[in-house]
Amino acid sequence: MATYWVAPHDHPTTPGHDTTGNGSESTPYFTPFKTASNHALSGGDIIKCKGGTYDITASTQYSHNKNNCALWNVLNGSSGNHIIIESADSADPAIFKASYNGGTDPQEKSFWLRSGSQYVTFRNLIFTEAFRYGLYVEDSATSDIVVENCLAHYCGRTTSNAESGGFFFDSVDDLTVTDCAATHCYAGFGFPECDGYTVTNCTAYRAGEFPDTTQIYDENADGFHTSPGSRGSANGTFKGCVAVACADDGFDGSYGDYHFADDCHCVASNEQGFANGDGGGWKWSNHTAGSNPAVENTLRRCIAYNCVFSSGTASSGISQRNATDSLFFNCVSVKTYISPIEVASTTKNCIGAGFIKAGESDVDGSGANVTHNLSEDASASGTGSLASQTMSSVFVDNDPTISTSWSGSFNTIAEIATNYAAFRASFTSAFALKAGSPALNAGTWLTTINEPAGGTKSTFSVDDDPRRRFLVGDVIKTENGNTATITALSATQITVTPAIVITDGEGVFLNYYGSAPDMGAIQYDPSSTTTIRQGLSSIEELHAIEAGAI
């Protein structure tokens, strides 16, 4: 295991150079590309990037052409021993600047991890000014990639309608992306044909807008998206992610199969009213019915707010469109132009209110799986649903409002983390249920226990596929008030710790306070200064504490 060093060409004490450098801390290379080209990197090797801007075009070491990426290699670590490329000091991150060059012979990518790479981690890095992609991970046998605490800024300035943006992962298996942000990129995050990936606490801010120029894109300027392909995206999990003021959709799940999104929020999609921006918050399925529509996607505790389509003919705040077997649990859609929630195959405990087109209800649908929902301007459909309610009777904030303009700049990872924490806290305050809310104790269970003998068990069967309702790590609470943490899930069973007393037929939900689950994304708890969060993860809790929300 070896450590190699790179530094900007104009570093004040140890300038990097790809010709005279040797990869030591005192005589570093200029780019990770040269490091990987000169040394046979293997599992456990680390490339330390000194702080500052790595401006390829400003260095005489490179001629100007689009393939002069700071990284353009195939890298192969090993299981448990990744090759790591990271900033040497997270407080002084490495900034890899490609050249837009006014659109004339621009550099397409800042970093390009090429096909066949495995077991590679990127950490605390910034990618900026790339014509198409900040970080691009190429397809075909590429797997086990980790991206942590990275920022893409002003990437994807292409004039075509091709997919481009901050982070783009093309047919990558076993991918983990955590605490990353894409700001003012064409699109934020793309996952075409990826399989087995998890995206946690990531931010897409104002996709499609480049405020230093007049360039604004709307079509495909999504915060997060999956894309068409022969395989189709599968088994993707999104946790704690936010999309803010993106010019098309907050999350475009077109063609995406078997996704699970939990505690993710979309705000002000296409608030500018661009002609080609769909303005959807969460949108599953293909645009055209019958052409490989998405199947078996789950939204849980997700919120869509102030989503607008300029011509008033398309997307809702939360919609399954022409998808099949979508599940919406405890979602909220407020101030959305068309129907806030287009009901999925199963819709439970959801709240919808907004600028409703004539004849459309807030939560629309019928059938045994559409239950316990609440609406404002029209009655919610389905068994156990509540008649029209004013939002002033539901939420602590009588007219829930979320700001779409963040304070400060977006040039460092720390600034993004601060804005993320404040933004998440604003949802807690705006969409918390007030005392006496009709949504309190008005929800229903996500599944029921199927164990005729009952007893004390650490593994028990349930009536619905728990993999589409729960995640490993969730804290659950049964109808009889017993709590435990999920450690494993199968198609029919839940495994928990500690073992709990169960009764055949009793309901199972996430952690809740009252006599039954609440409707909406945030469960009420009068003993807290704010609220409890259902199945809160340690990272999310840390962000909330930092923001003063807990």
Coordinates of C-alpha atoms in Angstrom, one line a residue:
M1 CA 0.0 0.0 0.0
A2 CA 1.5 3.3 -1.1
T3 CA 0.6 7.0 -0.9
Y4 CA 1.2 9.3 -3.8
W5 CA 0.8 13.1 -3.9
V6 CA -0.4 15.6 -6.5
A7 CA -0.6 19.4 -6.2
P8 CA -1.7 22.3 -8.4
H9 CA 0.9 23.6 -10.8
D10 CA 1.0 26.9 -8.9
H11 CA 1.0 25.5 -5.4
P12 CA 3.0 28.0 -3.2
T13 CA 5.4 25.5 -1.7
T14 CA 5.3 22.3 -3.7
P15 CA 4.0 22.9 -7.2
G16 CA 2.9 19.8 -9.0
H17 CA 4.4 18.7 -12.3
D18 CA 3.7 15.7 -14.4
T19 CA 7.1 15.6 -16.0
T20 CA 9.5 16.4 -13.1
G21 CA 7.3 15.1 -10.3
N22 CA 7.7 11.7 -8.7
G23 CA 4.6 11.4 -6.5
S24 CA 6.2 12.2 -3.2
E25 CA 4.8 14.8 -0.9
S26 CA 7.7 17.2 -1.6
T27 CA 7.8 16.6 -5.4
P28 CA 4.2 15.8 -6.3
Y29 CA 2.7 15.1 -9.7
F30 CA 0.2 17.5 -11.2
T31 CA -2.6 15.1 -11.9
P32 CA -4.0 11.8 -10.7
F33 CA -3.9 10.8 -14.4
K34 CA -0.1 10.9 -14.4
T35 CA 0.1 9.2 -11.0
A36 CA -2.0 6.2 -12.2
S37 CA -0.1 6.1 -15.6
N38 CA 3.3 6.0 -13.9
H39 CA 2.5 3.5 -11.1
A40 CA 0.6 0.3 -11.0
L41 CA -1.9 1.2 -8.4
S42 CA -3.5 -1.5 -6.4
G43 CA -5.9 -2.0 -3.4
G44 CA -5.0 0.3 -0.5
D45 CA -3.1 2.8 -2.5
I46 CA -4.0 6.4 -2.0
I47 CA -3.6 9.5 -4.1
K48 CA -3.5 12.6 -1.8
C49 CA -4.5 15.8 -3.6
K50 CA -3.2 19.0 -2.1
G51 CA -5.6 21.9 -1.8
G52 CA -6.1 24.5 -4.5
T53 CA -7.3 24.7 -8.1
Y54 CA -6.0 22.2 -10.6
D55 CA -6.5 24.2 -13.8
I56 CA -5.5 22.0 -16.7
T57 CA -5.6 24.7 -19.4
A58 CA -3.6 27.1 -17.3
S59 CA -0.7 24.7 -17.1
T60 CA 1.8 24.4 -19.8
Q61 CA 2.0 20.7 -19.2
Y62 CA -1.1 20.0 -21.3
S63 CA -2.2 20.8 -24.8
H64 CA -5.8 21.8 -24.9
N65 CA -8.2 19.1 -26.0
K66 CA -11.3 17.5 -24.5
N67 CA -9.6 14.3 -23.4
N68 CA -7.2 16.0 -21.1
C69 CA -9.0 15.0 -18.0
A70 CA -7.3 15.2 -14.6
L71 CA -8.1 11.5 -14.4
W72 CA -8.6 9.2 -17.4
N73 CA -7.7 5.7 -16.3
V74 CA -8.8 2.2 -15.5
L75 CA -8.3 1.6 -11.7
N76 CA -8.6 -1.7 -9.9
G77 CA -8.5 -1.9 -6.2
S78 CA -9.7 -5.0 -4.3
S79 CA -12.6 -5.9 -1.9
G80 CA -12.0 -4.2 1.4
N81 CA -9.0 -2.2 0.0
H82 CA -10.1 0.5 -2.4
I83 CA -7.9 2.8 -4.4
I84 CA -8.6 6.1 -2.8
I85 CA -8.3 9.6 -4.4
E86 CA -9.0 12.3 -1.9
S87 CA -8.2 15.8 -0.8
A88 CA -5.2 15.8 1.6
D89 CA -7.1 18.2 3.8
S90 CA -10.9 18.3 3.7
A91 CA -10.9 21.9 4.9
D92 CA -8.8 22.8 1.9
P93 CA -10.2 20.7 -0.9
A94 CA -8.7 20.0 -4.3
I95 CA -10.7 21.7 -7.1
F96 CA -10.4 20.1 -10.5
K97 CA -11.2 22.7 -13.1
A98 CA -11.9 21.7 -16.7
S99 CA -12.2 24.3 -19.4
Y100 CA -15.5 25.4 -20.8
N101 CA -13.6 27.8 -23.1
G102 CA -16.7 29.5 -24.3
G103 CA -17.9 26.2 -25.9
T104 CA -14.9 26.2 -28.3
D105 CA -13.0 22.8 -28.0
P106 CA -14.1 22.4 -24.4
Q107 CA -13.0 19.7 -22.0
E108 CA -15.8 17.2 -21.6
K109 CA -15.0 15.8 -18.2
S110 CA -13.0 16.7 -15.1
F111 CA -12.6 13.1 -13.9
W112 CA -13.2 10.1 -16.1
L113 CA -13.0 6.7 -14.5
R114 CA -12.8 4.4 -17.4
S115 CA -14.6 1.1 -18.2
G116 CA -13.6 -2.0 -16.2
S117 CA -12.6 -0.1 -13.0
Q118 CA -13.4 -1.6 -9.6
Y119 CA -13.1 -0.8 -5.9
V120 CA -12.3 2.9 -6.2
T121 CA -13.2 5.7 -3.7
F122 CA -13.4 9.5 -4.4
R123 CA -13.5 11.7 -1.3
N124 CA -13.6 15.4 -0.6
L125 CA -13.1 16.6 -4.1
I126 CA -14.6 19.4 -6.2
F127 CA -15.2 19.2 -9.9
T128 CA -16.0 22.4 -11.9
E129 CA -16.4 23.9 -15.4
A130 CA -16.6 20.6 -17.3
F131 CA -18.4 20.9 -20.6
R132 CA -20.4 17.7 -20.0
Y133 CA -19.5 15.9 -16.7
G134 CA -17.8 16.7 -13.5
L135 CA -17.3 13.1 -12.5
Y136 CA -18.0 10.5 -15.2
V137 CA -17.8 6.8 -14.3
E138 CA -17.9 4.7 -17.5
D139 CA -19.8 1.5 -18.1
S140 CA -19.0 -2.1 -18.8
A141 CA -17.7 -4.2 -15.8
T142 CA -17.3 -1.1 -13.6
S143 CA -18.4 -1.8 -10.1
D144 CA -17.9 -1.1 -6.4
I145 CA -17.4 2.6 -6.6
V146 CA -17.7 5.0 -3.7
V147 CA -18.1 8.8 -3.9
E148 CA -18.1 10.8 -0.6
N149 CA -18.3 14.5 0.2
C150 CA -17.8 15.6 -3.3
L151 CA -19.1 18.7 -5.1
A152 CA -19.8 19.4 -8.8
H153 CA -20.3 23.0 -9.8
Y154 CA -21.1 24.6 -13.2
C155 CA -20.7 21.3 -15.1
G156 CA -22.7 20.3 -18.2
R157 CA -22.6 23.4 -20.3
T158 CA -23.3 21.4 -23.5
T159 CA -25.5 23.1 -26.0
S160 CA -27.1 19.8 -27.1
N161 CA -29.9 18.0 -25.4
A162 CA -27.7 15.1 -24.4
E163 CA -27.5 13.9 -20.8
S164 CA -24.8 15.7 -18.9
G165 CA -24.2 17.3 -15.5
G166 CA -22.4 17.0 -12.2
F167 CA -22.2 13.3 -11.5
F168 CA -22.9 10.7 -14.2
F169 CA -22.6 7.0 -13.6
D170 CA -23.2 4.9 -16.7
S171 CA -24.1 1.2 -16.0
V172 CA -22.2 1.0 -12.7
D173 CA -23.0 -1.8 -10.3
D174 CA -22.7 -1.6 -6.5
L175 CA -22.3 2.2 -6.3
T176 CA -22.4 4.3 -3.1
V177 CA -22.8 8.1 -3.3
T178 CA -22.9 9.9 0.1
D179 CA -23.0 13.6 1.1
C180 CA -22.4 15.0 -2.4
A181 CA -23.9 18.0 -4.1
A182 CA -24.3 19.2 -7.7
T183 CA -25.0 22.9 -8.0
H184 CA -25.8 24.9 -11.2
C185 CA -25.1 21.9 -13.4
Y186 CA -27.1 20.8 -16.4
A187 CA -28.4 17.9 -14.4
G188 CA -27.4 17.0 -10.9
F189 CA -27.0 13.2 -10.8
G190 CA -27.5 10.6 -13.5
F191 CA -27.7 6.8 -13.0
P192 CA -28.5 5.2 -16.4
E193 CA -28.7 1.4 -16.2
C194 CA -27.0 1.3 -12.8
D195 CA -27.7 -1.7 -10.6
G196 CA -27.5 -2.0 -6.8
Y197 CA -26.7 1.6 -5.9
T198 CA -27.4 3.8 -2.8
V199 CA -27.5 7.6 -2.8
T200 CA -27.6 9.2 0.7
N201 CA -27.9 12.8 1.8
C202 CA -27.1 14.3 -1.6
T203 CA -28.2 17.7 -3.0
A204 CA -29.1 18.9 -6.5
Y205 CA -29.4 22.7 -6.5
R206 CA -30.8 24.7 -9.5
A207 CA -30.0 22.2 -12.2
G208 CA -30.1 23.8 -15.7
E209 CA -29.1 27.3 -14.5
F210 CA -25.7 28.9 -15.1
P211 CA -26.0 32.3 -13.5
D212 CA -22.6 33.6 -14.8
T213 CA -24.0 33.4 -18.3
T214 CA -27.4 33.6 -20.0
Q215 CA -27.5 29.8 -20.5
I216 CA -30.5 28.1 -19.1
Y217 CA -31.6 24.5 -20.0
D218 CA -34.8 22.9 -19.1
E219 CA -35.4 19.6 -20.8
N220 CA -33.4 16.9 -18.9
A221 CA -32.3 19.4 -16.3
D222 CA -33.3 17.1 -13.5
G223 CA -31.9 17.0 -10.0
F224 CA -31.7 13.2 -10.0
H225 CA -32.5 11.0 -13.0
T226 CA -32.4 7.5 -14.4
S227 CA -32.2 7.1 -18.1
P228 CA -33.4 4.7 -20.9
G229 CA -31.3 1.7 -21.6
S230 CA -31.4 -1.9 -22.6
R231 CA -31.1 -3.0 -19.0
G232 CA -32.9 -0.2 -17.1
S233 CA -31.9 1.0 -13.7
A234 CA -32.5 -1.4 -10.9
N235 CA -32.3 -1.6 -7.2
G236 CA -31.5 2.0 -6.5
T237 CA -32.0 3.4 -3.0
F238 CA -32.2 7.2 -2.3
K239 CA -32.1 8.4 1.3
G240 CA -32.2 11.9 2.6
C241 CA -31.7 13.6 -0.8
V242 CA -33.0 17.0 -1.8
A243 CA -33.6 18.6 -5.2
V244 CA -34.1 22.4 -5.2
A245 CA -35.3 24.6 -8.0
C246 CA -34.3 22.3 -10.8
A247 CA -35.4 23.4 -14.3
D248 CA -37.1 20.1 -15.3
D249 CA -38.0 17.5 -12.6
G250 CA -36.6 17.1 -9.0
F251 CA -36.4 13.4 -9.6
D252 CA -37.1 11.8 -13.0
G253 CA -37.5 8.1 -12.6
S254 CA -38.3 7.4 -16.2
Y255 CA -37.6 3.8 -17.1
G256 CA -36.4 3.2 -13.5
D257 CA -37.3 -0.1 -11.9
Y258 CA -37.2 -1.3 -8.3
H259 CA -36.2 2.0 -6.7
F260 CA -36.8 3.0 -3.1
A261 CA -36.7 6.7 -2.1
D262 CA -37.0 7.5 1.6
D263 CA -37.1 11.0 3.3
C264 CA -36.2 12.7 0.0
H265 CA -37.7 16.1 -0.9
C266 CA -38.2 18.1 -4.1
V267 CA -38.8 21.9 -4.1
A268 CA -39.8 24.4 -6.8
S269 CA -39.2 22.1 -9.8
N270 CA -39.3 24.5 -12.8
E271 CA -40.4 27.4 -10.7
Q272 CA -39.1 29.6 -13.5
G273 CA -41.9 28.2 -15.8
F274 CA -39.6 27.2 -18.7
A275 CA -41.5 25.9 -21.7
N276 CA -39.9 22.4 -21.7
G277 CA -39.5 21.9 -18.0
D278 CA -41.9 19.2 -16.8
G279 CA -41.9 20.6 -13.2
G280 CA -42.5 17.3 -11.5
G281 CA -41.3 16.7 -8.0
W282 CA -41.1 12.9 -8.1
K283 CA -42.0 11.3 -11.5
W284 CA -41.8 7.6 -12.2
S285 CA -42.2 5.8 -15.6
N286 CA -41.6 6.5 -19.2
H287 CA -43.2 9.5 -21.0
T288 CA -44.9 7.2 -23.5
A289 CA -47.3 4.5 -22.4
G290 CA -46.4 1.0 -23.3
S291 CA -42.7 1.6 -23.9
N292 CA -41.0 -0.2 -21.0
P293 CA -42.7 1.7 -18.2
A294 CA -41.1 1.7 -14.7
V295 CA -42.3 -1.0 -12.3
E296 CA -42.2 -1.6 -8.5
N297 CA -40.9 1.8 -7.2
T298 CA -41.5 3.0 -3.6
L299 CA -41.7 6.5 -2.3
R300 CA -41.7 6.8 1.5
R301 CA -41.8 10.0 3.6
C302 CA -41.1 12.2 0.5
I303 CA -42.3 15.8 0.1
A304 CA -42.9 17.7 -3.1
Y305 CA -43.4 21.5 -2.8
N306 CA -44.2 24.2 -5.3
C307 CA -43.8 22.2 -8.5
V308 CA -45.0 24.0 -11.6
F309 CA -45.4 23.1 -15.3
S310 CA -45.7 26.3 -17.4
S311 CA -48.4 25.0 -19.8
G312 CA -50.3 23.2 -17.2
T313 CA -50.6 19.9 -19.0
A314 CA -48.1 17.6 -17.4
S315 CA -46.4 16.5 -14.2
S316 CA -47.8 16.4 -10.7
G317 CA -45.8 16.8 -7.5
I318 CA -45.7 13.0 -7.0
S319 CA -46.8 10.8 -9.8
Q320 CA -46.5 7.2 -11.1
R321 CA -47.8 8.3 -14.6
N322 CA -47.9 5.1 -16.6
A323 CA -45.8 3.1 -14.2
T324 CA -47.0 -0.1 -12.6
D325 CA -47.1 -1.2 -9.0
S326 CA -45.8 2.0 -7.5
L327 CA -46.1 2.4 -3.7
F328 CA -46.5 5.8 -2.0
F329 CA -46.3 5.9 1.8
N330 CA -46.6 8.9 4.0
C331 CA -45.8 11.4 1.2
V332 CA -46.8 15.1 1.1
S333 CA -47.3 17.3 -2.0
V334 CA -48.3 20.9 -1.5
K335 CA -48.7 23.9 -3.8
T336 CA -48.4 21.9 -7.0
Y337 CA -50.1 23.0 -10.2
I338 CA -51.8 19.8 -11.2
S339 CA -52.9 17.0 -9.0
P340 CA -50.4 17.0 -6.1
I341 CA -50.4 13.2 -5.9
E342 CA -51.4 11.0 -8.8
V343 CA -52.2 7.9 -6.9
A344 CA -50.0 4.8 -7.3
S345 CA -51.1 1.2 -7.1
T346 CA -50.8 1.6 -3.3
T347 CA -51.1 5.0 -1.6
K348 CA -51.3 5.2 2.1
N349 CA -51.0 8.0 4.7
C350 CA -50.4 10.7 2.1
I351 CA -51.4 14.4 2.2
G352 CA -52.0 16.5 -0.9
A353 CA -52.9 20.2 -1.5
G354 CA -52.2 22.7 -4.2
F355 CA -53.2 24.7 -7.2
I356 CA -55.7 22.2 -8.5
K357 CA -57.0 22.0 -12.1
A358 CA -60.7 21.9 -12.3
G359 CA -62.1 18.4 -11.7
E360 CA -58.9 17.0 -10.1
S361 CA -58.6 16.0 -6.5
D362 CA -55.5 16.3 -4.4
V363 CA -55.0 12.6 -3.8
D364 CA -56.8 10.8 -6.6
G365 CA -57.6 7.1 -6.9
S366 CA -59.7 4.3 -5.6
G367 CA -59.4 0.7 -4.5
A368 CA -58.4 -1.3 -1.5
N369 CA -54.8 -0.2 -1.6
V370 CA -55.6 3.6 -1.6
T371 CA -56.3 4.2 2.1
H372 CA -56.0 6.8 4.8
N373 CA -55.1 9.9 2.8
L374 CA -55.9 13.6 3.4
S375 CA -56.5 16.4 0.9
E376 CA -57.4 20.1 0.9
D377 CA -59.3 21.3 -2.1
A378 CA -61.1 18.1 -2.9
S379 CA -61.8 14.9 -1.0
A380 CA -59.1 12.3 -1.0
S381 CA -60.2 9.0 -2.5
G382 CA -59.9 5.6 -0.9
T383 CA -60.9 3.7 2.2
G384 CA -60.4 5.5 5.5
S385 CA -59.4 8.7 3.8
L386 CA -60.3 12.1 5.3
A387 CA -62.7 14.7 3.8
S388 CA -61.3 18.1 2.7
Q389 CA -59.1 19.7 5.3
T390 CA -57.5 23.2 5.3
M391 CA -53.7 23.1 5.6
S392 CA -54.0 25.5 8.6
S393 CA -55.6 22.6 10.5
V394 CA -52.9 20.2 9.6
F395 CA -49.4 21.6 9.8
V396 CA -47.6 23.8 12.4
D397 CA -46.9 26.2 9.5
N398 CA -50.4 27.2 8.5
D399 CA -49.3 27.9 5.0
P400 CA -46.2 25.7 4.6
T401 CA -43.4 27.6 2.9
I402 CA -39.9 26.5 1.9
S403 CA -37.3 29.0 0.6
T404 CA -35.7 28.1 -2.7
S405 CA -32.8 30.6 -2.3
W406 CA -29.9 29.4 -0.2
S407 CA -27.6 31.7 1.6
G408 CA -23.9 31.9 1.1
S409 CA -21.8 30.6 -1.8
F410 CA -21.4 27.1 -3.1
N411 CA -17.7 26.8 -3.7
T412 CA -16.9 24.5 -0.8
I413 CA -18.2 21.3 0.5
A414 CA -18.6 22.9 4.0
E415 CA -20.9 25.5 2.5
I416 CA -23.1 22.9 0.8
A417 CA -23.3 20.9 4.1
T418 CA -24.5 24.0 5.9
N419 CA -27.2 24.8 3.4
Y420 CA -28.3 21.2 3.3
A421 CA -28.7 21.1 7.1
A422 CA -30.7 24.3 7.1
F423 CA -32.8 23.2 4.2
R424 CA -33.7 19.9 5.9
A425 CA -34.5 21.7 9.1
S426 CA -36.9 24.0 7.2
F427 CA -39.0 20.9 6.2
T428 CA -39.1 19.8 9.9
S429 CA -40.6 23.1 10.9
A430 CA -42.9 23.7 7.9
F431 CA -44.4 20.2 7.6
A432 CA -44.6 19.1 11.3
L433 CA -48.1 18.2 12.4
K434 CA -49.7 20.5 14.9
A435 CA -51.5 19.3 18.0
G436 CA -55.1 18.5 17.1
S437 CA -54.2 17.9 13.4
P438 CA -56.7 15.6 11.7
A439 CA -53.6 13.7 10.4
L440 CA -52.7 12.6 13.9
N441 CA -53.2 8.8 14.5
A442 CA -55.2 8.7 11.2
G443 CA -52.7 6.6 9.3
T444 CA -52.6 2.9 8.6
W445 CA -50.0 0.2 8.8
L446 CA -47.4 -0.5 6.2
T447 CA -47.9 -4.2 6.6
T448 CA -49.3 -6.8 9.1
I449 CA -47.7 -9.7 10.9
N450 CA -48.5 -13.2 9.6
E451 CA -47.5 -15.5 12.4
P452 CA -50.5 -17.6 13.7
A453 CA -48.6 -18.8 16.7
G454 CA -47.3 -15.4 17.7
G455 CA -44.7 -15.3 20.5
T456 CA -41.3 -13.7 21.0
K457 CA -39.4 -13.7 17.7
S458 CA -36.4 -12.0 16.0
T459 CA -37.6 -13.1 12.6
F460 CA -41.3 -13.1 11.6
S461 CA -43.4 -13.2 8.5
V462 CA -45.6 -10.4 7.2
D463 CA -48.4 -10.1 4.6
D464 CA -46.6 -7.8 2.2
D465 CA -43.1 -7.8 0.7
P466 CA -41.2 -5.9 3.4
R467 CA -38.4 -5.0 1.1
R468 CA -40.7 -2.5 -0.6
R469 CA -41.8 -0.9 2.7
F470 CA -38.8 -0.9 5.0
L471 CA -35.0 -0.5 4.9
V472 CA -32.4 -2.3 6.9
G473 CA -31.7 0.0 9.9
D474 CA -35.2 1.2 10.2
V475 CA -36.7 1.4 13.7
I476 CA -40.1 -0.2 13.6
K477 CA -43.0 -0.2 16.0
T478 CA -45.8 -2.8 16.1
E479 CA -49.5 -2.1 16.8
N480 CA -49.0 -3.4 20.3
G481 CA -46.2 -0.8 20.9
N482 CA -43.1 -3.0 20.6
T483 CA -40.0 -1.5 18.9
A484 CA -36.9 -3.0 17.3
T485 CA -34.4 -2.3 14.6
I486 CA -34.4 -4.1 11.3
T487 CA -31.3 -6.1 10.5
A488 CA -32.4 -8.1 7.5
L489 CA -35.3 -8.3 5.0
S490 CA -36.5 -11.0 2.6
A491 CA -39.5 -11.3 0.3
T492 CA -41.7 -12.4 3.2
Q493 CA -39.9 -11.9 6.5
I494 CA -38.4 -9.2 8.7
T495 CA -35.5 -9.8 11.1
V496 CA -35.0 -7.4 14.0
T497 CA -32.9 -6.8 17.1
P498 CA -33.9 -7.3 19.9
A499 CA -36.5 -10.0 19.6
I500 CA -40.0 -8.7 20.2
V501 CA -43.4 -10.1 21.3
I502 CA -45.6 -10.3 18.2
T503 CA -49.3 -11.2 17.6
D504 CA -50.7 -12.5 14.4
G505 CA -52.5 -9.8 12.4
E506 CA -51.0 -6.8 14.2
G507 CA -49.8 -3.8 12.2
V508 CA -46.2 -2.8 11.6
F509 CA -45.0 0.8 11.0
L510 CA -41.9 2.9 11.5
N511 CA -41.5 4.6 14.8
Y512 CA -44.5 6.6 15.8
Y513 CA -45.8 8.4 18.9
G514 CA -49.5 8.0 19.3
S515 CA -52.1 5.2 19.2
A516 CA -51.5 4.7 15.4
P517 CA -49.3 6.1 12.7
D518 CA -49.8 9.7 11.5
M519 CA -50.4 10.7 7.9
G520 CA -47.7 12.7 6.3
A521 CA -43.9 12.6 6.2
I522 CA -43.1 13.7 9.8
Q523 CA -44.5 11.9 12.8
Y524 CA -45.8 14.1 15.7
D525 CA -44.2 13.9 19.1
P526 CA -45.4 16.5 21.7
S527 CA -42.4 15.6 24.1
S528 CA -39.9 16.9 21.5
T529 CA -39.2 20.5 20.8
T530 CA -39.7 19.7 17.1
T531 CA -40.7 16.2 16.0
I532 CA -39.3 12.7 15.8
R533 CA -38.2 11.4 12.5
Q534 CA -39.3 8.0 11.3
G535 CA -36.2 5.7 11.3
L536 CA -33.8 8.6 11.5
S537 CA -30.3 7.7 10.4
S538 CA -27.2 8.9 12.4
I539 CA -26.1 11.1 9.5
E540 CA -29.4 12.8 9.1
E541 CA -29.7 13.3 12.9
L542 CA -26.2 14.9 12.9
H543 CA -27.3 17.4 10.1
A544 CA -30.4 18.2 12.1
I545 CA -28.5 18.8 15.3
E546 CA -26.0 21.1 13.5
A547 CA -28.9 23.1 12.0
G548 CA -30.5 23.5 15.4
A549 CA -33.5 21.5 14.5
I550 CA -33.0 19.0 17.3

